[in-house]
PDB file of C-alpha atoms in Angstrom:
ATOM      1  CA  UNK A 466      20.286  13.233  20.453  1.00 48.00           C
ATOM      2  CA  UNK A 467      21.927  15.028  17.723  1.00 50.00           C
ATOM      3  CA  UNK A 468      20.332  18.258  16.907  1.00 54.00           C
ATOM      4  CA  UNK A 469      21.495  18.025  12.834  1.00 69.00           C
ATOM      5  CA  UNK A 470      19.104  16.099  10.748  1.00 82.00           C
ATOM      6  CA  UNK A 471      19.850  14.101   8.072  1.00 87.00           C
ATOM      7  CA  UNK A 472      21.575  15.767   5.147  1.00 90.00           C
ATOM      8  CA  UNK A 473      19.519  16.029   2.907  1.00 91.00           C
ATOM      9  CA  UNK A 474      21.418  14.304   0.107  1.00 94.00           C
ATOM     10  CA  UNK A 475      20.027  10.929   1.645  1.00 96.00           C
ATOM     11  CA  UNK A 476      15.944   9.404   1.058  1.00 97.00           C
ATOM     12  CA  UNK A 477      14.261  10.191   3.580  1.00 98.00           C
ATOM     13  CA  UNK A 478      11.309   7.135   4.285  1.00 98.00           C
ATOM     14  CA  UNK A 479       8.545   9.939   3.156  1.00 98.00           C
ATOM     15  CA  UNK A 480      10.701  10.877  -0.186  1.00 97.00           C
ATOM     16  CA  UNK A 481      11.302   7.189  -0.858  1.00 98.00           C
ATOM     17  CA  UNK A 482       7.857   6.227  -1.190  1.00 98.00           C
ATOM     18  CA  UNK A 483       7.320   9.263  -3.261  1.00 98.00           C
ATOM     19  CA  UNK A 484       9.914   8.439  -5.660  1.00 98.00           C
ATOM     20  CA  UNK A 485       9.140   4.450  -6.164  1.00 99.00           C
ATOM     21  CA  UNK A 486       5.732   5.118  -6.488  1.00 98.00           C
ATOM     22  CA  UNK A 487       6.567   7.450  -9.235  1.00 99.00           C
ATOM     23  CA  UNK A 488       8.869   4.868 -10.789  1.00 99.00           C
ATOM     24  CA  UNK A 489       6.369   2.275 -10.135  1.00 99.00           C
ATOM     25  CA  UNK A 490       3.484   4.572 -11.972  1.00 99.00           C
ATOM     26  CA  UNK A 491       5.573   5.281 -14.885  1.00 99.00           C
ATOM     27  CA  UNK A 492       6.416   1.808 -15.588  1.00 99.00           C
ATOM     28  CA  UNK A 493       3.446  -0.544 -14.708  1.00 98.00           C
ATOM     29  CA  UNK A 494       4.550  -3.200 -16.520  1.00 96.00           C
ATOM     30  CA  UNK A 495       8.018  -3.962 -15.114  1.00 98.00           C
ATOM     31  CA  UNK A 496       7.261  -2.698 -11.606  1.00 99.00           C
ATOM     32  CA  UNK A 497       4.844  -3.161  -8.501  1.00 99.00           C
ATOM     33  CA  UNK A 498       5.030  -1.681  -5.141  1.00 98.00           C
ATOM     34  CA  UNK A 499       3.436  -3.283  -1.855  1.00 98.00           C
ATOM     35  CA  UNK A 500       3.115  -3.555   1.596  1.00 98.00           C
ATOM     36  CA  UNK A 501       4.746  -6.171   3.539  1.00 98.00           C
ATOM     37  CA  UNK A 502       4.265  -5.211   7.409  1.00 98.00           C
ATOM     38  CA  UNK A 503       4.158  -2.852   9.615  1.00 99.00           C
ATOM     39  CA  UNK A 504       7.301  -1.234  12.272  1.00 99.00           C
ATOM     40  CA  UNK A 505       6.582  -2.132  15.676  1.00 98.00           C
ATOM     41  CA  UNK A 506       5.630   1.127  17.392  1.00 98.00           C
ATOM     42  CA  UNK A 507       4.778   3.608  14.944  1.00 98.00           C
ATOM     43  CA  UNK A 508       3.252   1.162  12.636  1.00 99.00           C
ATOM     44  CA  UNK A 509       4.933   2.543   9.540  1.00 99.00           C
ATOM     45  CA  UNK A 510       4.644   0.752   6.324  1.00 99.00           C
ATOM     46  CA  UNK A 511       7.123  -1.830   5.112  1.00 99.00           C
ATOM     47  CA  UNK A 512       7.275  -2.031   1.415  1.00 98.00           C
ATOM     48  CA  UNK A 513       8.414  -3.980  -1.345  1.00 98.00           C
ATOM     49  CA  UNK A 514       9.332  -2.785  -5.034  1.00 99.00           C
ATOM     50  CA  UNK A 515       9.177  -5.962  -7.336  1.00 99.00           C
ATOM     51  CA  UNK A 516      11.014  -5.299 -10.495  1.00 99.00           C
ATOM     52  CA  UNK A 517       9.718  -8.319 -13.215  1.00 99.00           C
ATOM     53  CA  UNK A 518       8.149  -8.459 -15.995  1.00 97.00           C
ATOM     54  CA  UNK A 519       4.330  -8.817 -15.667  1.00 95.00           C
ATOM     55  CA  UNK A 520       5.373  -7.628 -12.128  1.00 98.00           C
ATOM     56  CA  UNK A 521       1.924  -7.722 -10.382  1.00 97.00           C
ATOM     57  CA  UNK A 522       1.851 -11.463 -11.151  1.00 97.00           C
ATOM     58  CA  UNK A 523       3.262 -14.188  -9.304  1.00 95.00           C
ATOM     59  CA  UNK A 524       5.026 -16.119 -11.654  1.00 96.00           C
ATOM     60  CA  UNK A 525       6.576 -19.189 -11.435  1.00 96.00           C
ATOM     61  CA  UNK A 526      10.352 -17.361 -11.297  1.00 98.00           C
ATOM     62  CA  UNK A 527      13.262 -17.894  -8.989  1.00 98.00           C
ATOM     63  CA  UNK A 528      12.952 -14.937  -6.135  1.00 98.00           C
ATOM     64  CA  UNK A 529      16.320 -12.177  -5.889  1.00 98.00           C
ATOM     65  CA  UNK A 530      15.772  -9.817  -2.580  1.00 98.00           C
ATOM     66  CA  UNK A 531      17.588  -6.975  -1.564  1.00 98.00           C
ATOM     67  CA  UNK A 532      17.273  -5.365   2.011  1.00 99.00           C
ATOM     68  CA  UNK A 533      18.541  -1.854   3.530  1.00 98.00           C
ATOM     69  CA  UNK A 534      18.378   0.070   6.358  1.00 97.00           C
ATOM     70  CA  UNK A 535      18.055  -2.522   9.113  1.00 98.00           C
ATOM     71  CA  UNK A 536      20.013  -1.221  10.921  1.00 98.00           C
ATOM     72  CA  UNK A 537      18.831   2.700  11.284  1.00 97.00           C
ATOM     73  CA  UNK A 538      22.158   4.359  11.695  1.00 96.00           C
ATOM     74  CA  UNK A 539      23.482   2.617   8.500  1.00 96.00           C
ATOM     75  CA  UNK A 540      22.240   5.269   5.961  1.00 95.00           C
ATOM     76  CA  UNK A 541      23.733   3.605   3.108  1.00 96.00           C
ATOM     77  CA  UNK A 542      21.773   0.394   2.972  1.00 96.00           C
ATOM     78  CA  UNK A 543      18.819   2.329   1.801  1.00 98.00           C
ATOM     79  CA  UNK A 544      20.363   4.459  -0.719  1.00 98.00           C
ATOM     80  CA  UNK A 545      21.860   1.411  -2.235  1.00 97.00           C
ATOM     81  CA  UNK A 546      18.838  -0.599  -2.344  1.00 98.00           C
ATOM     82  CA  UNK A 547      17.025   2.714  -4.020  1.00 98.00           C
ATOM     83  CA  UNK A 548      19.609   3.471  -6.787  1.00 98.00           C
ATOM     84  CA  UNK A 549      19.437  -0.036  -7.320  1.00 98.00           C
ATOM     85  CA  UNK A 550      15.399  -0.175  -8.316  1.00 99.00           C
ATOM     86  CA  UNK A 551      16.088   3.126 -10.554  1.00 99.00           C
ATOM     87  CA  UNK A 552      19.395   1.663 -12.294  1.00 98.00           C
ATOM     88  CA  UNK A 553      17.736  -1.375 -13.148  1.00 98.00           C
ATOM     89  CA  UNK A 554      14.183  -0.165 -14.353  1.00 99.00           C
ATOM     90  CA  UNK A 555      16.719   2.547 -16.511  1.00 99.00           C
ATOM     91  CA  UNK A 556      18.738  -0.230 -17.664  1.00 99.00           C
ATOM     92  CA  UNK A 557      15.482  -2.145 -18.636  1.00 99.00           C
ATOM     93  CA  UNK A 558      13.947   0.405 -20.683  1.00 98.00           C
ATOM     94  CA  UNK A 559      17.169   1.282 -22.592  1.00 98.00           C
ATOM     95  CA  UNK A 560      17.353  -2.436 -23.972  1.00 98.00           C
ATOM     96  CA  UNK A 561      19.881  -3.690 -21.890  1.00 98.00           C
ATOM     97  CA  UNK A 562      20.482  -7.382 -22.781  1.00 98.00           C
ATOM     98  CA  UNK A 563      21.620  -9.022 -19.337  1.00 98.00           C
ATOM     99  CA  UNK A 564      18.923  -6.444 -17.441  1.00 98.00           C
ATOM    100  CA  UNK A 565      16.496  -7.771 -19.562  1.00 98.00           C
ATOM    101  CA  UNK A 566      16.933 -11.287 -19.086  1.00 98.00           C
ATOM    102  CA  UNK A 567      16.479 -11.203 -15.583  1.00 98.00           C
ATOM    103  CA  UNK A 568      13.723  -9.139 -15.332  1.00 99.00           C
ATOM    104  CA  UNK A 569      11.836 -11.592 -17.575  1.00 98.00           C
ATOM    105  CA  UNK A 570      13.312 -14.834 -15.810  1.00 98.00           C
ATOM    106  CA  UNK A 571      13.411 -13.716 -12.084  1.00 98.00           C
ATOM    107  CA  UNK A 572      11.400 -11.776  -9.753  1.00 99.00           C
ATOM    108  CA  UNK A 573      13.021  -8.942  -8.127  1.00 99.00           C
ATOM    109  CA  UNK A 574      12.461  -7.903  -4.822  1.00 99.00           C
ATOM    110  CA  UNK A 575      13.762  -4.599  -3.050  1.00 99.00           C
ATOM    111  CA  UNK A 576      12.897  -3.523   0.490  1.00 99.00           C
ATOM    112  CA  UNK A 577      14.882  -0.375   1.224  1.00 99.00           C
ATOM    113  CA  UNK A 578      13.890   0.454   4.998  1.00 99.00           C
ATOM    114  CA  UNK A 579      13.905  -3.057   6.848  1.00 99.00           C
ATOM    115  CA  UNK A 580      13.445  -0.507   9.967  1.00 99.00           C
ATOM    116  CA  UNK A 581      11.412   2.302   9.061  1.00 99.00           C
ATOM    117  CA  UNK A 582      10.787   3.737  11.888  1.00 99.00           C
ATOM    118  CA  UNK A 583      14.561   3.771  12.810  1.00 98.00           C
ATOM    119  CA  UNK A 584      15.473   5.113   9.838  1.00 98.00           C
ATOM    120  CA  UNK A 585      12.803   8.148  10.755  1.00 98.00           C
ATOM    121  CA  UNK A 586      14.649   8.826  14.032  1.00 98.00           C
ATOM    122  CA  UNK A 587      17.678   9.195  12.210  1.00 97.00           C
ATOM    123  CA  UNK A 588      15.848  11.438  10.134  1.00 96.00           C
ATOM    124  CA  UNK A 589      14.921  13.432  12.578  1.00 94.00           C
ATOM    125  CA  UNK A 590      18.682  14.397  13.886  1.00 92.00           C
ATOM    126  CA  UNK A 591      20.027  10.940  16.156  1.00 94.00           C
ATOM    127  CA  UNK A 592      22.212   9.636  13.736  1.00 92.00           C
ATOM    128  CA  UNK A 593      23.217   7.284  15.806  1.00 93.00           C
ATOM    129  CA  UNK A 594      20.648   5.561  16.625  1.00 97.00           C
ATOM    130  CA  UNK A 595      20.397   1.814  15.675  1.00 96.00           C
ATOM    131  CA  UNK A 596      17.401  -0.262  16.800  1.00 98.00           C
ATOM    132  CA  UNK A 597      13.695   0.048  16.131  1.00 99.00           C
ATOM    133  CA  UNK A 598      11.449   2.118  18.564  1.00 99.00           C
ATOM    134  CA  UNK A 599      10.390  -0.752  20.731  1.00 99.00           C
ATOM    135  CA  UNK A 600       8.947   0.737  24.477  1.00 98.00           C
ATOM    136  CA  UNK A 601      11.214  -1.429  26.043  1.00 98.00           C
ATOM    137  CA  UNK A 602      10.377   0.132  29.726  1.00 97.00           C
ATOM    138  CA  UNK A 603       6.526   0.721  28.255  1.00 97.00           C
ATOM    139  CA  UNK A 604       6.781   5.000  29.551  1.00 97.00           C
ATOM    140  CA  UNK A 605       5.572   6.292  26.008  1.00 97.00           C
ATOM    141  CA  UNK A 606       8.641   8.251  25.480  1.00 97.00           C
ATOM    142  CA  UNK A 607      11.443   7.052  23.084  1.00 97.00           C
ATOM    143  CA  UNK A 608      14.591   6.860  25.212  1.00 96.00           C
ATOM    144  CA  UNK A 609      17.796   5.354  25.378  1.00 93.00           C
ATOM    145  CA  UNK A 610      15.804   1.577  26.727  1.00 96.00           C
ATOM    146  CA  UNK A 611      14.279   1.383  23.894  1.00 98.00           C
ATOM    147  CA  UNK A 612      14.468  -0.521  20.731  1.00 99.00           C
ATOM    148  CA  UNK A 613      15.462  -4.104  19.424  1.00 99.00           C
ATOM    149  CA  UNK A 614      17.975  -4.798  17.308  1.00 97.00           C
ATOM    150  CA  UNK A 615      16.071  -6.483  14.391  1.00 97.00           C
ATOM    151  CA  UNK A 616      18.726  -8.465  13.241  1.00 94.00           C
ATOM    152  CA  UNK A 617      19.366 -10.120  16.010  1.00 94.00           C
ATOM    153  CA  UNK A 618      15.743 -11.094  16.770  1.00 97.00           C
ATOM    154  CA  UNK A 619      14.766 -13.552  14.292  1.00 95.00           C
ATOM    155  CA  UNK A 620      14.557 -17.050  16.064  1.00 92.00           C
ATOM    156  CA  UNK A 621      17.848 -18.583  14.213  1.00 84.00           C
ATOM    157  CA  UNK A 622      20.503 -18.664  16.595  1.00 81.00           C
ATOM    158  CA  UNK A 623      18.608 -16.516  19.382  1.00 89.00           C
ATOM    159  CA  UNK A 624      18.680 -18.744  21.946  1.00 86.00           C
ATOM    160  CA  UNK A 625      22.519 -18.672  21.974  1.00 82.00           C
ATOM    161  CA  UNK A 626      23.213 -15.077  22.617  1.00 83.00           C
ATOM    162  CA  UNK A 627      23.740 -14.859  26.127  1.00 82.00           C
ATOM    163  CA  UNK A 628      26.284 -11.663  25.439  1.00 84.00           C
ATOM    164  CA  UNK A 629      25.337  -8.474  28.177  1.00 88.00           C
ATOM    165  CA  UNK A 630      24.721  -6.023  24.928  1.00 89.00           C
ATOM    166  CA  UNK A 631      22.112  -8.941  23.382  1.00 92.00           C
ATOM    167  CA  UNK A 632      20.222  -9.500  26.942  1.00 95.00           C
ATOM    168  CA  UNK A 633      19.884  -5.563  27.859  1.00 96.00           C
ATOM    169  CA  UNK A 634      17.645  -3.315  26.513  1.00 97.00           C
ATOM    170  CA  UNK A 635      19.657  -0.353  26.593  1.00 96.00           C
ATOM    171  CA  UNK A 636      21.946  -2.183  24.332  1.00 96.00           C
ATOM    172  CA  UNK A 637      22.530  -1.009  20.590  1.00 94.00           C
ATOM    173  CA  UNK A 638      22.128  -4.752  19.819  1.00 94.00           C
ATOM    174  CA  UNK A 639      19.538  -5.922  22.197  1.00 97.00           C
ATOM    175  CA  UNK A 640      17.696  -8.881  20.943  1.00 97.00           C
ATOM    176  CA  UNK A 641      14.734  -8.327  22.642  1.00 98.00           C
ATOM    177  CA  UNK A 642      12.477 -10.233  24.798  1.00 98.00           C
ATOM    178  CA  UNK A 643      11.870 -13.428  22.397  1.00 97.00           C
ATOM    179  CA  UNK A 644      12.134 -14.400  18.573  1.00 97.00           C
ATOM    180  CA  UNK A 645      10.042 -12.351  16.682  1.00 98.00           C
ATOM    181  CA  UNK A 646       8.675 -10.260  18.754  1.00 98.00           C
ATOM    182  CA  UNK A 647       9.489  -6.976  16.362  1.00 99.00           C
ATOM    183  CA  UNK A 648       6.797  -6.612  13.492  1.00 99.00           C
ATOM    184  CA  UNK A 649       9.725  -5.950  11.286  1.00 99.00           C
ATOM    185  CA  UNK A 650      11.405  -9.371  11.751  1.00 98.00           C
ATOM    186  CA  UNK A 651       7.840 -11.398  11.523  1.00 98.00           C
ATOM    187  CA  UNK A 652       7.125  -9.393   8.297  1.00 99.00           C
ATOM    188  CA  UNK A 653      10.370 -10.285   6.662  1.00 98.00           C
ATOM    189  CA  UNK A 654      10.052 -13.814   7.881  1.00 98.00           C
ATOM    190  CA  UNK A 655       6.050 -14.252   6.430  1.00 98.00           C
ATOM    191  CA  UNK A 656       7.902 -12.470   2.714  1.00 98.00           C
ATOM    192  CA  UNK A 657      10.506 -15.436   2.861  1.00 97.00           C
ATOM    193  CA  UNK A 658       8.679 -18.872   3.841  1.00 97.00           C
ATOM    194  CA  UNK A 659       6.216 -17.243   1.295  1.00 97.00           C
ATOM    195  CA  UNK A 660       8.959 -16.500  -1.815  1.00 97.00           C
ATOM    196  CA  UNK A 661      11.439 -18.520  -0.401  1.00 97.00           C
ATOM    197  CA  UNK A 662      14.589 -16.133  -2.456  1.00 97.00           C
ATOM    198  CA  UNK A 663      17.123 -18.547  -4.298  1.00 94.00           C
ATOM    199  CA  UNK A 664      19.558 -15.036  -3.267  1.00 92.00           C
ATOM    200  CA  UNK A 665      19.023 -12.536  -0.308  1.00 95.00           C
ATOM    201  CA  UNK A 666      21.592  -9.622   0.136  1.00 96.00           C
ATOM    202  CA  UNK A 667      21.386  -7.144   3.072  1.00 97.00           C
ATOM    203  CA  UNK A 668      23.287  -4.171   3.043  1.00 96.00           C
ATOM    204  CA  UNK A 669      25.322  -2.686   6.278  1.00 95.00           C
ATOM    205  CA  UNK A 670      27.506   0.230   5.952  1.00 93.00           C
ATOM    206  CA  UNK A 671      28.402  -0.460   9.927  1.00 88.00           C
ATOM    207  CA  UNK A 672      29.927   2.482  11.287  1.00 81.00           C
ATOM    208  CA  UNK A 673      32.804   0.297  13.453  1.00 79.00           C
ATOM    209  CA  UNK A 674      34.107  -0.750  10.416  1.00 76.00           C
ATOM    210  CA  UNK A 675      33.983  -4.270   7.787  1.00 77.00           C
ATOM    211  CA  UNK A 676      33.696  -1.883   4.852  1.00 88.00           C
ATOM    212  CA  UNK A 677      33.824  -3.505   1.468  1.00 93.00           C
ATOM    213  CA  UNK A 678      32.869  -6.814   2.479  1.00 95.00           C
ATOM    214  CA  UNK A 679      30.661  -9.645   1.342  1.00 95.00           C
ATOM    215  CA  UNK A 680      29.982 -11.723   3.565  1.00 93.00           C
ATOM    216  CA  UNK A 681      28.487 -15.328   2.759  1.00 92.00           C
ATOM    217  CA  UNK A 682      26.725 -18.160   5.281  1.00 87.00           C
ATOM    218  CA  UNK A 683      28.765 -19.216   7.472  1.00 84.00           C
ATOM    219  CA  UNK A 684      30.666 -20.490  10.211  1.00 85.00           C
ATOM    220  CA  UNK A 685      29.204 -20.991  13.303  1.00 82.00           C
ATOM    221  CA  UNK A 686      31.264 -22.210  16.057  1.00 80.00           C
ATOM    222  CA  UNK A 687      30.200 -25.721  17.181  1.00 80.00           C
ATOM    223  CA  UNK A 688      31.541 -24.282  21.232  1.00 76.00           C
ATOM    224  CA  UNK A 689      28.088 -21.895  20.565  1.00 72.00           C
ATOM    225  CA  UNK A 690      25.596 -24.596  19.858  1.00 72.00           C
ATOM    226  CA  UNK A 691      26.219 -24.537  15.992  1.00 74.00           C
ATOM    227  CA  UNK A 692      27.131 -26.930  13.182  1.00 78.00           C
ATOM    228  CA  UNK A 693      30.573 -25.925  11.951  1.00 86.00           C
ATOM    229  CA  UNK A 694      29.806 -24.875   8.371  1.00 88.00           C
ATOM    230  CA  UNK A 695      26.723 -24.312   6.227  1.00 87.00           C
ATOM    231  CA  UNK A 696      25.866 -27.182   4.440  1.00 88.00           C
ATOM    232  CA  UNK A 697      25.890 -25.331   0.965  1.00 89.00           C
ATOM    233  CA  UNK A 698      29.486 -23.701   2.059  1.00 90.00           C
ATOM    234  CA  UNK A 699      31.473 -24.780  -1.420  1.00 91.00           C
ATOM    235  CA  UNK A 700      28.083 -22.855  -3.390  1.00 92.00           C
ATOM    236  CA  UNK A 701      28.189 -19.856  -0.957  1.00 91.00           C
ATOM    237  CA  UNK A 702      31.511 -19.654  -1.308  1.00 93.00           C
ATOM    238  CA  UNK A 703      31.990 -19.248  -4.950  1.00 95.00           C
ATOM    239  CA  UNK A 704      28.592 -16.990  -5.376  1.00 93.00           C
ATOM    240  CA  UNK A 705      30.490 -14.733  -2.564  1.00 94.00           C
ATOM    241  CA  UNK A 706      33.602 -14.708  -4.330  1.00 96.00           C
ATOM    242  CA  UNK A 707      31.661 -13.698  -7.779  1.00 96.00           C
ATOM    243  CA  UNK A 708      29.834 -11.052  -6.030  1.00 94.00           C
ATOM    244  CA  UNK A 709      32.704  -9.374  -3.990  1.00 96.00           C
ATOM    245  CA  UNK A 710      34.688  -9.353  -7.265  1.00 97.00           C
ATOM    246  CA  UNK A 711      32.078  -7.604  -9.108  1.00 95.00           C
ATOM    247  CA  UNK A 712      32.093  -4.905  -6.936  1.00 95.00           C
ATOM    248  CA  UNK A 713      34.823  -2.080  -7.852  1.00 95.00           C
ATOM    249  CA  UNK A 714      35.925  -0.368  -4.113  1.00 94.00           C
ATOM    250  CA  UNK A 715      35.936   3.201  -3.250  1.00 92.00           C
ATOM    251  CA  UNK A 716      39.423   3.647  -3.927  1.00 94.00           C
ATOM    252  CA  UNK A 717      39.016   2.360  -7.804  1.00 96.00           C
ATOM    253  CA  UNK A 718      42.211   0.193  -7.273  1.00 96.00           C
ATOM    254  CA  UNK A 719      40.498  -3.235  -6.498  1.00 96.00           C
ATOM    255  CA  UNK A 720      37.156  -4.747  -5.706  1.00 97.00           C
ATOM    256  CA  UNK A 721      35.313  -5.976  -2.774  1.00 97.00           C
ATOM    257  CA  UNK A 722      36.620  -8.896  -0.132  1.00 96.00           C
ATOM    258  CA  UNK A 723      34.407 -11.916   0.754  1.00 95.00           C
ATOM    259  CA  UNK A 724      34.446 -13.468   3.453  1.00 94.00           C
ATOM    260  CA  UNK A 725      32.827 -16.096   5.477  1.00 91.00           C
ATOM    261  CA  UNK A 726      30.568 -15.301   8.168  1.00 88.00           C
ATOM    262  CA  UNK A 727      31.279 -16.173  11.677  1.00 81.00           C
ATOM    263  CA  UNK A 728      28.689 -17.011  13.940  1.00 74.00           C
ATOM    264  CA  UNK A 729      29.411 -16.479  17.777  1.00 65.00           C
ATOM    265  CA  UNK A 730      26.958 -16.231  20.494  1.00 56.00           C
ATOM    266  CA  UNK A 731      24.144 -15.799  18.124  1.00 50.00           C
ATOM    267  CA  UNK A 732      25.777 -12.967  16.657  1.00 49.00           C
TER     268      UNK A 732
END
């Protein structure tokens, strides 16, 4: 484990709660903060910051959510997902006309830490660690067994990863020991059959590379058990194309590439 915490120009999961509560406080109307679940070992809280007008009612609205931070090591998920509840609520409140209209026609959902308690290791000075905090080998100390890759343990697709990293628990992408058995992963699943999003982006900032992507459902490869392409490939397609385009890269030169996901061994 790195000694180094986190610098401390990135949320911590204590600070972010802080500040959207704040945000949520100051701005009732347009904003409501909740719990979704619980992490899996630590039993840290999962929230959601809905961004909508009359916000702590369900309306009858299409449902937007945004995701960061499954991934614990991928700091920039989070900080995305963050700036991205301020910028809007800002944009909001300053009369912006295209802000505005969807605030008042969709409901906006933003979970920043889809792995809390990953995100606190990091925290804590193991940047590199990836997983949740899962006692894989059930000794009460977090070692290198332990933790499930969240995002490969939803029950889509889990059947087919046979792969040595998705079978082993000392694998960064485990997929532990059956479909949802992580909190996280059940949580997320209970938010979605019950909002059922017309759009869900997750951000990665993976640290072996794909930077500036957008990548769109998908390809899986009919030799892994899958179906070719997704039936709504044409729509996906285009939305990805908007999106990636939208997006102005680090460089300034050019924007973001999308791409089509490729599913392979449940990957």
């Amino acid at each position: 484990m790195n000694a180094q915490a986190l610098a401390p120009k990135y949320h911590t999961y204590a600070g972010t709660i802080t500040e959207l509560q704040a945000l949520a406080a100051a701005n009732p109307s347009v904003c409501f903060m909740d719990s979704i679940g619980y992490s899996n070992r630590d039993s840290l809280t999962m929230y959601s910051f809905k961004i909508s007008d009359n916000a702590t009612v369900e309306e009858d609205e299409p449902a937007i959510l945004f995701t960061g931070g499954v991934h614990a090591d991928e700091i920039l998920g989070p900080e995305i997902v963050i700036a991205f509840c301020n910028d809007i609520v800002s944009k909001y409140n300053s009369g912006d006309t295209a802000i505005t209209r969807y605030v008042n026609n969709y409901e906006i959902y933003c979970v920043p830490f889809a792995n809390p308690e990953g995100h606190v290791v990091v925290e804590g000075g193991d940047e590199d660690w990836r997983k949740n905090k899962t006692d894989n080998n059930h000794n009460g100390v977090l070692d290198f067994h332990d933790g499930v890759d969240n995002n490969r343990n939803y029950d889509f697709g889990w059947s087919i990863d046979q792969t040595p990293g998705g079978l082993t628990p000392e694998s960064l992408m485990y997929k532990g020991p059956y479909p949802f058995s992580e909190s996280e992963c059940r949580a997320l699943a209970v938010f979605g059959q019950k909002y059922k999003p017309l759009v869900a982006v997750e951000y990665h900032s993976p640290t072996y590379g794909r930077s500036e992507k957008v990548y769109y459902n998908w390809y899986w490869y009919p030799s892994d058990g899958g179906n070719g392409m997704a039936p709504d490939e044409n729509s996906m397609h285009n939305i990805g194309i908007g999106f990636a385009g939208s997006i102005i890269n680090d460089a300034g030169d050019s924007s973001y590439e999308a791409r089509r996901a490729l599913v392979n061994k449940g990957d």
